[in-house]
Structure formats: C-alpha cells, structure tokens
Short mmCIF file of C-alpha atoms in Angstrom, two decimals:
data_model
loop_
_atom_site.label_atom_id
_atom_site.label_comp_id
_atom_site.label_asym_id
_atom_site.label_seq_id
_atom_site.Cartn_x
_atom_site.Cartn_y
_atom_site.Cartn_z
CA MET A 6 -11.75 -1.06 60.92
CA THR A 7 -8.07 -2.03 60.88
CA ASP A 8 -7.13 -1.04 57.36
CA TRP A 9 -7.77 1.77 54.86
CA SER A 10 -10.44 0.09 52.75
CA ASP A 11 -12.96 2.89 53.22
CA GLU A 12 -10.48 5.51 52.10
CA VAL A 13 -9.49 3.44 49.06
CA ALA A 14 -13.17 3.08 48.19
CA GLU A 15 -13.54 6.86 48.51
CA LEU A 16 -10.50 7.29 46.27
CA GLU A 17 -12.05 5.10 43.58
CA ARG A 18 -15.33 6.96 43.88
CA ARG A 19 -13.60 10.30 43.31
CA ARG A 20 -11.63 8.93 40.38
CA LYS A 21 -14.83 7.74 38.72
CA LEU A 22 -16.46 11.12 39.22
CA ALA A 23 -13.40 12.85 37.76
CA ALA A 24 -13.53 10.57 34.72
CA MET A 25 -17.08 11.80 34.03
CA MET A 26 -15.56 15.24 33.25
CA GLY A 27 -18.32 17.80 32.63
CA GLY A 28 -21.05 15.18 32.37
CA ALA A 29 -22.79 13.30 29.58
CA ASP A 30 -24.40 16.40 28.05
CA LYS A 31 -21.14 18.33 27.85
CA ILE A 32 -19.29 15.32 26.45
CA ALA A 33 -21.99 14.92 23.78
CA ARG A 34 -21.64 18.60 22.92
CA GLN A 35 -17.88 18.14 22.54
CA HIS A 36 -18.38 15.17 20.21
CA ASN A 37 -21.05 17.00 18.21
CA ALA A 38 -18.55 19.78 17.62
CA GLY A 39 -16.25 17.22 15.99
CA LYS A 40 -13.86 17.17 18.95
CA LEU A 41 -12.56 14.47 21.26
CA THR A 42 -12.61 14.86 25.02
CA VAL A 43 -9.33 15.55 26.77
CA ARG A 44 -9.09 11.98 28.08
CA GLU A 45 -9.78 10.53 24.63
CA ARG A 46 -7.06 12.78 23.24
CA ILE A 47 -4.51 11.63 25.77
CA GLU A 48 -5.42 7.99 25.18
CA ARG A 49 -4.94 8.31 21.41
CA LEU A 50 -1.76 10.36 21.63
CA LEU A 51 0.14 8.10 24.03
CA ASP A 52 1.18 4.47 23.94
CA ASP A 53 -1.66 2.20 25.11
CA GLY A 54 -2.13 2.19 28.87
CA SER A 55 0.91 4.34 29.57
CA PHE A 56 -0.72 7.45 31.06
CA ASP A 57 0.05 8.16 34.73
CA GLU A 58 -2.19 11.01 35.78
CA VAL A 59 -1.01 13.60 38.27
CA GLY A 60 -3.48 15.73 40.18
CA GLY A 61 -6.58 13.76 39.23
CA LEU A 62 -8.16 14.51 42.62
CA ALA A 63 -7.95 18.28 42.17
CA GLY A 64 -11.31 19.93 41.62
CA LYS A 65 -14.43 21.16 43.39
CA ALA A 66 -16.33 19.01 45.87
CA THR A 67 -19.79 19.60 47.34
CA TYR A 68 -20.41 18.52 50.95
CA ASP A 69 -23.60 18.00 52.99
CA GLU A 70 -24.28 19.25 56.51
CA HIS A 71 -22.29 16.32 57.88
CA ASP A 72 -19.23 17.18 55.75
CA ARG A 73 -19.76 14.16 53.56
CA MET A 74 -18.96 14.66 49.89
CA VAL A 75 -22.04 14.45 47.73
CA ASP A 76 -20.58 15.49 44.39
CA PHE A 77 -17.21 16.17 42.79
CA MET A 78 -16.17 17.92 39.59
CA ALA A 79 -12.55 17.58 38.50
CA SER A 80 -10.27 20.44 37.61
CA ASN A 81 -10.57 21.32 33.94
CA GLN A 82 -7.01 20.36 33.13
CA VAL A 83 -5.74 16.79 32.94
CA MET A 84 -1.98 16.31 33.23
CA GLY A 85 0.57 13.61 33.81
CA ARG A 86 3.25 11.44 32.24
CA GLY A 87 3.03 8.83 29.52
CA LEU A 88 4.98 7.16 26.76
CA ILE A 89 5.33 7.82 23.03
CA GLU A 90 7.15 5.01 21.25
CA GLY A 91 8.39 3.93 24.65
CA ARG A 92 9.87 7.33 25.53
CA PRO A 93 8.43 9.28 28.48
CA VAL A 94 6.71 12.61 27.87
CA VAL A 95 4.62 15.09 29.84
CA VAL A 96 1.13 15.89 28.59
CA ALA A 97 -1.23 18.63 29.81
CA GLY A 98 -4.72 18.90 28.34
CA ASP A 99 -7.55 21.39 28.82
CA ASP A 100 -10.99 19.95 29.50
CA PHE A 101 -13.45 22.05 27.52
CA THR A 102 -16.41 20.15 29.01
CA ILE A 103 -15.76 21.90 32.34
CA ARG A 104 -16.22 25.68 32.19
CA GLY A 105 -14.92 25.80 28.62
CA GLY A 106 -11.36 25.15 29.76
CA ALA A 107 -11.23 28.48 31.63
CA ALA A 108 -9.37 28.90 34.90
CA ASP A 109 -10.55 27.29 38.11
CA ALA A 110 -8.94 26.97 41.50
CA ALA A 111 -6.46 24.33 40.37
CA ILE A 112 -5.79 24.77 36.66
CA HIS A 113 -3.08 27.41 37.11
CA ARG A 114 -1.16 25.23 39.52
CA LYS A 115 -1.60 22.10 37.40
CA MET A 116 -0.51 23.90 34.25
CA VAL A 117 2.61 25.25 35.95
CA GLN A 118 3.35 21.87 37.50
CA SER A 119 3.24 20.18 34.10
CA GLU A 120 5.85 22.64 32.81
CA LEU A 121 7.99 22.19 35.93
CA MET A 122 7.70 18.43 35.57
CA ALA A 123 8.95 18.64 31.98
CA ARG A 124 11.85 20.89 32.95
CA ASP A 125 13.01 19.05 36.04
CA LEU A 126 12.52 15.52 34.68
CA ARG A 127 13.98 16.62 31.31
CA LEU A 128 11.01 15.39 29.29
CA PRO A 129 9.16 16.77 26.25
CA VAL A 130 5.90 18.54 27.06
CA ILE A 131 2.79 18.35 24.89
CA ARG A 132 0.05 20.92 25.42
CA LEU A 133 -3.46 19.91 24.33
CA ILE A 134 -5.09 23.33 24.30
CA ASP A 135 -8.86 23.78 24.14
CA GLY A 136 -10.26 27.02 25.54
CA THR A 137 -8.37 29.74 27.35
CA GLY A 138 -6.00 27.06 28.64
CA GLY A 139 -5.46 28.75 32.00
CA GLY A 140 -6.88 32.14 31.11
CA GLY A 141 -9.55 33.85 33.10
CA SER A 142 -13.31 34.03 33.15
CA ILE A 143 -15.41 37.13 33.70
CA LYS A 144 -17.36 35.13 36.32
CA VAL A 145 -14.33 35.49 38.59
CA LEU A 146 -15.57 39.01 39.35
CA GLU A 147 -18.82 37.74 40.81
CA ARG A 148 -17.29 34.80 42.60
CA GLU A 149 -14.33 36.60 44.15
CA GLY A 150 -15.87 40.03 44.59
CA ARG A 151 -12.78 41.67 43.17
CA THR A 152 -10.56 41.75 40.12
CA TYR A 153 -6.75 41.50 39.85
CA VAL A 154 -3.76 42.94 38.06
CA PRO A 155 -3.05 40.54 35.15
CA PHE A 156 -0.10 38.21 35.27
CA THR A 157 0.91 35.23 33.16
CA PRO A 158 1.03 32.18 35.42
CA GLY A 159 3.91 29.87 34.61
CA TRP A 160 5.34 31.99 31.80
CA GLU A 161 8.79 31.99 33.35
CA VAL A 162 9.07 28.20 33.19
CA MET A 163 7.32 27.99 29.80
CA ALA A 164 9.91 30.40 28.39
CA GLU A 165 12.71 28.45 30.07
CA ASN A 166 11.47 25.17 28.65
CA LEU A 167 11.96 26.45 25.10
CA GLY A 168 15.69 26.17 25.72
CA VAL A 169 15.57 22.85 27.57
CA VAL A 170 12.94 20.36 26.30
CA PRO A 171 10.87 19.89 23.14
CA VAL A 172 7.57 21.78 23.45
CA VAL A 173 4.59 20.89 21.23
CA GLY A 174 1.30 22.79 21.21
CA LEU A 175 -1.92 21.42 19.71
CA ALA A 176 -4.73 23.96 19.38
CA LEU A 177 -7.78 21.69 19.37
CA GLY A 178 -10.66 24.12 19.81
CA SER A 179 -11.28 27.84 20.24
CA VAL A 180 -8.09 29.00 21.93
CA ALA A 181 -7.80 32.49 23.41
CA GLY A 182 -5.70 34.53 25.80
CA LEU A 183 -3.09 32.51 27.64
CA GLY A 184 -4.14 29.47 25.64
CA ALA A 185 -3.19 31.30 22.44
CA LEU A 186 0.17 32.25 23.94
CA ARG A 187 0.80 28.63 24.96
CA ALA A 188 0.03 27.51 21.41
CA ALA A 189 2.37 30.03 19.80
CA ALA A 190 5.28 29.61 22.22
CA CYS A 191 6.30 26.14 21.05
CA HIS A 192 8.94 24.46 18.95
CA TYR A 193 6.14 22.87 16.94
CA SER A 194 2.47 23.82 16.88
CA LEU A 195 -0.62 22.55 15.09
CA MET A 196 -4.27 23.38 14.67
CA VAL A 197 -7.16 21.39 13.20
CA GLU A 198 -8.99 22.76 10.19
CA GLY A 199 -12.61 23.60 10.88
CA THR A 200 -12.57 22.99 14.65
CA SER A 201 -9.61 25.06 15.88
CA GLN A 202 -9.34 28.82 16.15
CA ILE A 203 -6.71 30.96 17.84
CA PHE A 204 -7.16 34.56 18.87
CA VAL A 205 -6.05 37.01 21.52
CA ALA A 206 -9.72 37.55 22.29
CA GLY A 207 -12.81 36.10 20.64
CA PRO A 208 -15.54 37.59 18.43
CA PRO A 209 -17.53 39.20 21.29
CA VAL A 210 -14.48 41.25 22.31
CA ALA A 211 -13.73 42.02 18.66
CA ALA A 212 -17.30 43.28 18.30
CA ARG A 213 -16.74 45.69 21.19
CA ALA A 214 -13.76 46.99 19.20
CA GLY A 215 -16.01 47.58 16.20
CA GLU A 216 -15.43 44.45 14.13
CA THR A 217 -18.15 41.89 13.53
CA ILE A 218 -16.56 38.58 12.58
CA ASP A 219 -17.05 34.89 13.30
CA LYS A 220 -14.53 32.55 14.94
CA GLU A 221 -13.19 31.10 11.70
CA GLY A 222 -12.69 34.52 10.14
CA LEU A 223 -10.98 35.85 13.23
CA GLY A 224 -8.63 32.97 13.93
CA GLY A 225 -9.23 29.87 11.83
CA ALA A 226 -6.66 27.61 10.19
CA ALA A 227 -7.08 29.39 6.86
CA LEU A 228 -5.51 32.42 8.54
CA HIS A 229 -3.08 31.07 11.10
CA GLY A 230 -1.94 28.10 9.04
CA VAL A 231 -0.35 30.49 6.54
CA ASN A 232 0.82 33.40 8.71
CA GLY A 233 3.20 31.55 11.02
CA THR A 234 1.10 31.60 14.20
CA VAL A 235 1.22 27.80 14.05
CA ASP A 236 3.54 25.62 12.04
CA ASP A 237 0.93 23.38 10.43
CA ALA A 238 -2.81 22.95 10.00
CA VAL A 239 -4.12 19.39 9.71
CA ALA A 240 -7.41 17.78 8.80
CA SER A 241 -8.11 15.90 12.04
CA GLU A 242 -7.06 15.46 15.63
CA GLU A 243 -5.73 12.00 14.77
CA GLU A 244 -3.42 13.56 12.19
CA ALA A 245 -2.26 16.10 14.78
CA PHE A 246 -1.36 13.28 17.17
CA ALA A 247 0.48 11.37 14.44
CA ARG A 248 2.51 14.42 13.45
CA THR A 249 3.33 15.12 17.09
CA ARG A 250 4.71 11.60 17.51
CA GLN A 251 6.71 11.91 14.29
CA PHE A 252 8.13 15.32 15.21
CA LEU A 253 9.35 14.10 18.59
CA SER A 254 11.05 11.07 17.00
CA TYR A 255 13.76 13.36 15.56
CA LEU A 256 14.55 15.13 18.84
CA PRO A 257 16.19 14.18 22.13
CA SER A 258 14.07 14.25 25.28
CA SER A 259 16.01 17.30 26.43
CA VAL A 260 19.09 19.32 25.54
CA HIS A 261 21.02 17.12 27.95
CA GLU A 262 20.77 14.22 25.49
CA LEU A 263 21.50 13.75 21.78
CA PRO A 264 19.01 12.83 19.03
CA GLU A 265 19.06 9.09 18.47
CA ARG A 266 20.02 7.29 15.28
CA ARG A 267 17.35 5.20 13.52
CA LEU A 268 18.50 3.19 10.52
CA ASN A 269 15.87 2.11 8.00
CA GLY A 270 18.01 0.07 5.61
CA ASP A 271 18.43 2.79 2.98
CA PRO A 272 22.00 2.42 1.61
CA ALA A 273 24.24 5.38 2.37
CA ASP A 274 25.84 5.08 -1.08
CA ARG A 275 22.55 5.15 -3.00
CA ARG A 276 22.74 7.31 -6.16
CA GLU A 277 19.77 8.72 -8.05
CA ASP A 278 20.53 9.11 -11.75
CA TRP A 279 17.63 11.51 -12.39
CA LEU A 280 19.33 14.16 -10.23
CA LEU A 281 21.71 14.81 -13.13
CA GLY A 282 18.86 16.60 -14.92
CA ALA A 283 16.96 17.90 -11.88
CA ILE A 284 18.01 21.55 -12.42
CA PRO A 285 16.95 23.05 -15.78
CA ARG A 286 19.74 24.53 -17.90
CA GLU A 287 17.54 27.53 -18.64
CA ARG A 288 17.98 29.66 -15.51
CA ARG A 289 14.55 31.22 -15.76
CA ARG A 290 12.85 27.85 -15.53
CA VAL A 291 11.75 26.78 -12.05
CA TYR A 292 11.87 23.28 -10.63
CA ARG A 293 10.55 21.40 -7.62
CA VAL A 294 13.10 21.05 -4.84
CA ARG A 295 11.16 18.73 -2.50
CA PRO A 296 11.74 15.66 -4.73
CA ILE A 297 15.46 16.47 -4.61
CA ILE A 298 15.39 16.55 -0.81
CA GLU A 299 13.44 13.31 -0.64
CA ALA A 300 15.84 11.65 -3.07
CA VAL A 301 18.96 12.27 -1.00
CA VAL A 302 17.73 11.84 2.59
CA ASP A 303 16.81 8.43 4.00
CA LYS A 304 13.72 7.20 2.16
CA GLY A 305 10.48 8.33 3.76
CA SER A 306 12.24 10.37 6.45
CA PHE A 307 11.56 13.94 5.31
CA PHE A 308 9.14 15.64 7.72
CA GLU A 309 8.32 19.12 6.48
CA ILE A 310 7.45 21.82 9.01
CA GLY A 311 5.61 25.05 8.18
CA LYS A 312 4.70 24.26 4.58
CA GLY A 313 1.88 26.83 4.55
CA TRP A 314 3.86 29.95 5.45
CA GLY A 315 7.16 31.62 4.55
CA ARG A 316 6.91 29.47 1.46
CA SER A 317 10.05 30.58 -0.37
CA ALA A 318 11.98 28.72 2.34
CA ILE A 319 11.42 25.04 3.07
CA THR A 320 12.17 23.67 6.54
CA GLY A 321 11.89 20.16 7.91
CA LEU A 322 13.52 17.24 9.67
CA ALA A 323 15.01 14.16 8.04
CA ARG A 324 17.59 11.42 8.54
CA LEU A 325 20.86 10.72 6.78
CA ASP A 326 22.24 7.22 7.35
CA GLY A 327 19.89 7.14 10.32
CA TRP A 328 21.11 10.39 11.92
CA PRO A 329 18.47 13.13 12.46
CA VAL A 330 19.26 16.40 10.68
CA ALA A 331 17.54 19.74 10.13
CA VAL A 332 16.85 20.46 6.46
CA LEU A 333 16.64 23.96 4.99
CA ALA A 334 16.04 24.73 1.31
CA GLY A 335 15.09 27.52 -1.05
CA ASP A 336 11.94 26.96 -3.09
CA PRO A 337 12.24 28.50 -6.58
CA MET A 338 8.50 27.94 -7.07
CA ARG A 339 7.87 30.88 -4.68
CA TYR A 340 9.46 34.25 -5.52
CA GLY A 341 12.26 32.34 -7.19
CA GLY A 342 13.44 31.27 -3.74
CA ALA A 343 13.98 34.87 -2.55
CA TRP A 344 13.55 35.32 1.17
CA THR A 345 10.54 37.35 2.27
CA ALA A 346 10.01 38.70 5.79
CA ASP A 347 7.98 35.60 6.67
CA ALA A 348 10.56 33.26 5.17
CA SER A 349 13.24 35.00 7.22
CA ASP A 350 11.23 34.50 10.42
CA LYS A 351 10.67 30.88 9.53
CA VAL A 352 14.38 30.23 8.97
CA THR A 353 15.29 32.01 12.23
CA ARG A 354 12.99 29.82 14.32
CA PHE A 355 14.14 26.70 12.53
CA VAL A 356 17.87 27.36 12.95
CA ASP A 357 17.25 28.17 16.61
CA MET A 358 15.47 24.84 17.09
CA ALA A 359 18.29 22.93 15.38
CA GLN A 360 20.81 24.70 17.61
CA THR A 361 18.75 24.01 20.74
CA PHE A 362 18.48 20.26 20.13
CA HIS A 363 21.90 19.59 18.57
CA LEU A 364 20.68 18.86 15.05
CA PRO A 365 23.19 19.30 12.20
CA ILE A 366 21.83 21.54 9.43
CA VAL A 367 21.80 20.64 5.74
CA HIS A 368 20.99 23.59 3.48
CA PHE A 369 19.95 23.06 -0.15
CA VAL A 370 20.75 26.50 -1.47
CA ASP A 371 18.85 28.35 -4.19
CA ASN A 372 18.51 31.95 -3.06
CA PRO A 373 18.52 34.96 -5.43
CA GLY A 374 18.53 37.32 -2.42
CA PHE A 375 15.82 39.07 -0.48
CA ALA A 376 12.51 39.61 -2.25
CA VAL A 377 12.45 42.96 -4.04
CA GLY A 378 9.56 45.44 -4.22
CA SER A 379 7.53 47.86 -2.16
CA GLN A 380 5.43 45.19 -0.44
CA PHE A 381 8.57 43.51 0.86
CA GLU A 382 10.07 46.80 1.99
CA ALA A 383 6.82 47.58 3.82
CA ALA A 384 7.12 44.23 5.64
CA SER A 385 10.58 45.22 6.97
CA THR A 386 12.19 42.29 5.20
CA ILE A 387 15.75 43.48 5.76
CA ARG A 388 15.34 43.88 9.53
CA ARG A 389 13.78 40.46 9.87
CA GLY A 390 16.45 39.11 7.56
CA ALA A 391 19.10 40.62 9.81
CA ARG A 392 17.63 38.58 12.65
CA THR A 393 18.04 35.47 10.51
CA ALA A 394 21.66 36.34 9.81
CA VAL A 395 22.29 36.59 13.55
CA ALA A 396 20.70 33.18 14.12
CA ILE A 397 22.82 31.54 11.41
CA TYR A 398 26.03 33.14 12.63
CA GLN A 399 25.28 32.32 16.27
CA ALA A 400 24.58 28.66 15.55
CA THR A 401 27.38 26.25 16.37
CA VAL A 402 25.89 22.96 15.19
CA PRO A 403 27.56 21.27 12.17
CA PHE A 404 26.40 22.91 8.94
CA CYS A 405 26.60 21.66 5.35
CA SER A 406 25.44 23.56 2.27
CA ILE A 407 24.64 22.05 -1.12
CA ILE A 408 24.42 24.84 -3.69
CA LEU A 409 21.81 23.83 -6.25
CA ARG A 410 21.61 27.03 -8.25
CA LYS A 411 21.44 30.70 -7.22
CA VAL A 412 23.41 32.40 -4.44
CA PHE A 413 23.08 36.17 -4.71
CA GLY A 414 23.16 39.23 -2.50
CA VAL A 415 22.94 39.55 1.26
CA ALA A 416 20.36 36.79 1.72
CA GLY A 417 22.36 34.43 -0.46
CA ALA A 418 25.42 35.14 1.68
CA MET A 419 23.51 33.71 4.63
CA HIS A 420 23.60 30.20 3.19
CA MET A 421 26.11 29.44 5.95
CA ASN A 422 28.52 31.11 8.36
CA HIS A 423 31.54 31.99 6.22
CA THR A 424 33.83 32.38 9.25
CA ARG A 425 33.60 28.65 10.04
CA TYR A 426 34.97 25.75 8.07
CA MET A 427 32.94 25.73 4.85
CA TYR A 428 31.54 22.21 4.54
CA ARG A 429 30.03 23.07 1.17
CA TYR A 430 29.48 21.54 -2.26
CA SER A 431 28.04 22.96 -5.46
CA TRP A 432 26.25 21.27 -8.28
CA PRO A 433 27.39 22.25 -11.83
CA SER A 434 24.26 24.42 -11.97
CA GLY A 435 25.67 26.78 -9.31
CA ASP A 436 25.21 30.46 -10.18
CA TRP A 437 26.40 33.20 -7.82
CA GLY A 438 27.55 36.75 -7.33
CA SER A 439 26.62 40.08 -5.79
CA LEU A 440 23.67 40.28 -8.20
CA PRO A 441 22.49 38.24 -11.20
CA VAL A 442 24.21 39.09 -14.47
CA GLU A 443 20.86 39.44 -16.21
CA GLY A 444 19.88 42.32 -13.95
CA GLY A 445 22.99 44.44 -14.36
CA ILE A 446 24.34 44.28 -17.91
CA GLU A 447 22.41 47.22 -19.32
CA ALA A 448 23.37 49.43 -16.37
CA ALA A 449 27.04 48.40 -16.28
CA TYR A 450 27.55 48.78 -20.04
CA LYS A 451 25.13 51.63 -20.65
CA SER A 452 27.62 53.98 -22.36
CA GLU A 453 29.25 51.27 -24.41
CA LEU A 454 25.92 49.98 -25.65
CA ALA A 455 24.74 53.50 -26.53
CA ALA A 456 27.88 54.11 -28.62
CA ALA A 457 27.76 50.75 -30.43
CA PRO A 458 26.62 50.73 -34.11
CA ASP A 459 24.42 47.74 -33.29
CA PRO A 460 23.55 47.85 -29.56
CA ALA A 461 21.65 44.55 -29.70
CA ALA A 462 24.56 42.70 -31.29
CA ARG A 463 27.02 44.22 -28.81
CA LEU A 464 24.75 43.24 -25.92
CA ALA A 465 24.69 39.67 -27.22
CA GLU A 466 28.52 39.62 -27.36
CA ILE A 467 28.79 40.90 -23.79
CA GLU A 468 26.25 38.37 -22.55
CA ALA A 469 28.13 35.51 -24.23
CA LYS A 470 31.41 36.59 -22.65
CA LEU A 471 29.91 37.00 -19.20
CA GLU A 472 28.17 33.63 -19.54
CA ARG A 473 31.58 32.01 -19.93
CA MET A 474 32.97 33.98 -16.99
CA ARG A 475 30.12 32.98 -14.64
CA SER A 476 30.96 29.28 -14.95
CA PRO A 477 31.24 27.76 -11.43
CA PHE A 478 34.46 26.09 -12.57
CA ARG A 479 36.09 29.54 -12.78
CA THR A 480 35.18 30.09 -9.11
CA ALA A 481 36.50 26.65 -8.17
CA GLU A 482 39.82 27.44 -9.86
CA ASP A 483 40.30 30.23 -7.33
CA PHE A 484 39.13 28.00 -4.46
CA MET A 485 36.19 30.32 -3.77
CA VAL A 486 33.95 27.31 -3.76
CA GLU A 487 35.28 24.15 -2.17
CA ASP A 488 34.04 21.49 -4.58
CA ILE A 489 31.72 20.97 -7.50
CA ILE A 490 30.10 17.55 -7.51
CA ASP A 491 28.09 15.27 -9.72
CA PRO A 492 24.52 15.67 -8.33
CA ARG A 493 24.33 11.88 -8.07
CA GLU A 494 27.06 12.00 -5.41
CA THR A 495 24.96 14.14 -3.08
CA ARG A 496 23.47 11.43 -0.85
CA PRO A 497 26.75 9.56 -0.25
CA LEU A 498 28.49 12.83 0.61
CA LEU A 499 25.71 13.96 2.94
CA CYS A 500 25.65 10.60 4.71
CA ARG A 501 29.37 10.94 5.32
CA PHE A 502 28.75 14.46 6.63
CA ALA A 503 26.06 13.14 9.01
CA ASN A 504 28.44 10.53 10.41
CA ILE A 505 31.17 13.13 10.94
CA ALA A 506 28.69 15.58 12.45
CA ALA A 507 27.38 12.95 14.88
CA ARG A 508 30.78 12.97 16.61
CA LEU A 509 30.73 16.77 16.99
CA ARG A 510 27.36 17.18 18.66
CA GLU A 511 27.46 18.41 22.24
CA THR A 512 24.79 18.25 24.93
CA GLY A 513 23.70 21.15 27.10
CA GLU A 514 21.82 24.40 26.77
CA SER A 515 22.55 26.75 23.90
CA LYS A 516 24.33 30.02 24.64
CA PHE A 517 21.32 31.87 23.20
CA ALA A 518 17.61 31.29 23.61
CA PHE A 519 15.12 29.87 21.12
CA ARG A 520 13.16 32.74 19.52
CA PRO A 521 9.48 31.64 19.26
#
C-alpha cells in the first residue's frame, strides 16, 4: 500500500455512520413529534450545499478485540460553517436523536468551539437548541462514579459574543438547563408553537417541588412567547429559519463591520396622503401605529421583533432608502402607549442591540408616561424604567424621534437623549407636558371651581383656554420643539436622516455590554 486509500475509506465509513445520527427508530420518533433532525434543520436553514461541518468525527466508537472499530455513534451536537444569502455564519445544532441532546464526551467542547469560531472569525452564530443543549444527564453519576460542582461551560465566550457578533437562538424542542440559558442569552430568539418548551428544569423536577404540570404548561410558547423569555413564537420550524435569515439581513456579521445598504426601488421622496388623517383629533381615540411605520419605511422592510410581549412598545428593524435602522414606537392600543415593566425591558434590550450593531434608531413617539396603578407598582416598573433610561442615554448611535401624539412624564422624557443634538420632528397632533391637562385641571383649579357660581361652566372655560395654550405651535415658538411637519413629509425626512446617519456610524465594540 503506497497511498492512504484505506484511511480515506475508513473516513467515509465513519462519516456515513455519523450521518445516521441516533438510528432509524430515533429519527422516526423525531419526525413523529413534528420535528426535523438536526441535519435537516441545518440543510434548510443554510444556502444549498454550503455547510462545512467541523468535528463530524467526534463521538463514541466501539472496538473489537483486535482494536478494529465495529460501530460509531456521533457526538450529539453538529456544528460548522455555512452561508445565508452568501454570507458566512456559524451554526451549532443539538441532535435530540442521540441521548436527547444531553451532554456527552464531546458536546461541551464542540459547543464552546462553535462560540469561539463565531468570535474569532467574526461571524454570526445560530444555535439550534433541542434538549439540554450541553446540560448534564443523571446517568453521568453511574458512568463516572462521581458527581461534580456545577459550572457553565462556554458561558464566558457566549457572554462575550453578545457584544461582538449577532447571536440567534432557536428553541426547537424541550429545552432545559444550559439549553434554556443559551436560548435566552441571544439578540434574537424563537420557539415553535406546540413542539418547543423552555424551562429551567422539566416536569419531573417540578413534581418533586410539589407542582404537577405538563411540558406545555410549564414552558410552552403560550407562556414564553408573551413573557419575554424569547422574542417570537412561530408556527413551524421553516418559519423560524425564514425569520432567522431575515433578522440577520439587517445586521453586520460582527461589530467590526457596518450593516449593508439594500435598495428595493422604493422612492425616498414617496408621500402618503392618508397620513394626514392617521391620528384622530379626539385625543381619547386610539389608532394603529404599525400601518404608519410601514407607510414611511421602505416598502415591505418592517420586521417586527417581540410582538407578543411588552406590547405597549413596538420594536423592529426596517430600511430607509436602503439603510437598516432600528424602529421603536409606542402602541396606543395597549395601555395608551404607557410603558409597563415588560415594555421597559423590551426597549432596553432593543436599544442595546441597536447600539451594539451600529443601527440608527427611529422612534415614533406616543407615550403618556409609565403605566399607573398598583399592578404596575408591584412589577417595579420605575426601576426597570430607570434601566431603560440608562440604555437610551448611554447609546451613541444616531437617533431620530417623530412625535406622533403624547409625550408626558418621566417615560415620555425618554423619547431621546436630550443632551445630544435633538434630531426631532413633531406632527401637528403632538401633545406634551409633565402630565396630561385632562388629569390635572380639577386639582389645579379646585378652589376656583368651588367658588364659581357655575363650576361646570367655569371648568369649560378653563379647558378651552388650556386647549389653546397646549397647541404644539406655542411650543415651537419658543424653540422647545425643533420642527412641526406635515405628516406626509415624514418618509422623505427620515430617508434624509438615514443617509446622514450612515456617515456617522462607527465600527467596534460598544463601551457597554448588551443586556440580555
């Protein structure tokens, strides 16, 4: 033998055995549960034929008395590099068909290596999580004859990556322990309705703590899709892959690059006449803000994130004249747009992500303040809102606010950092102050109203006077708002902002860390 043909044949044999994963029965069980295998997931996520596996030979081999391999089972994590829309990414997927995705001799090292690969090659990392995703198994006790003091393998680089590269987590099955942590510690995370659950520990452990509950009740999408554990819950794995690809299209591969421009032919000077009547004149009437966002950004570019939780604040990505931007808005359909504790957390994470990846922020402002009432006090809304204020005032990316209607109180004051240049416009519907007029007239004029012959008539006179005084034009006269615009001018102005902001973006790591 003068060449290495035998070894190459052995290599191919091992690769074929690894491709069999946990075997036909386990693969059938995975499919019957409505789930794809890890290799099917990677194939459907990435560009065709682009996956370069790393560590495919890691696993457990069985040898005969002559030290010849008779069987081989691959490690239960598949990792490597591939392409999404021609851009390289790192992907690491748990193989639930082998020991339910729990730890084996190689999975810790492979998981850590995937994160190191993403950091050092400056590439996005996508975690396909199914099982404990690197967590332990009670069978370790029997196999090793000992236990160990817990540690979190790879957490230091996973935490570091949040400030360096885009991190996406897809919970695609029952995810517990370290797997749950990996799903939550991402810039963008998803779970699949009906087949995904996330929990610190599963129902058997919950039962030991005195609670009898099934997997869906303990950690299904109906719970975590609305409490902020994950950003979005989707109907299928295919939808999760599609949203992952779309999310990454707005971001650079790392903080050492800038988000790329993608023009779609939508004219920058497009004007939408219906915007003139988008805000009702009656201040108590609500309206839908998402159509306003979609009307002024590049057509079809608005990608909402976290629609199911913190719902008085809307967050998402979009493009203006092709430039990626982060979009923040108040939603008057929920608590009148007032920020709750959850909305505050949502805005904090979103501003941090925009800062991390050099995305200018466009804020469509309608915020009557923090939500008022005992339930919101019990949720520590003001402390969590203080965290949001810190995030907004720490951010250095270009920031533009469009005031649609209300700006009141401490939360309203957070519509941008007032110590920076105020790139800000108001629609004629702008309404602002320390508190709404409607909520303070009776208290402020209590004595005068009590002494009036006709209190109701006097109240009407006061309201009429104050209504004239609250005109946004009075504020503009004193240059306490920069400009009031025709709503139809919003897109052209924002496109000009995006082109100015594109020149100001800087690469590199943020001075503060992303808060997951």
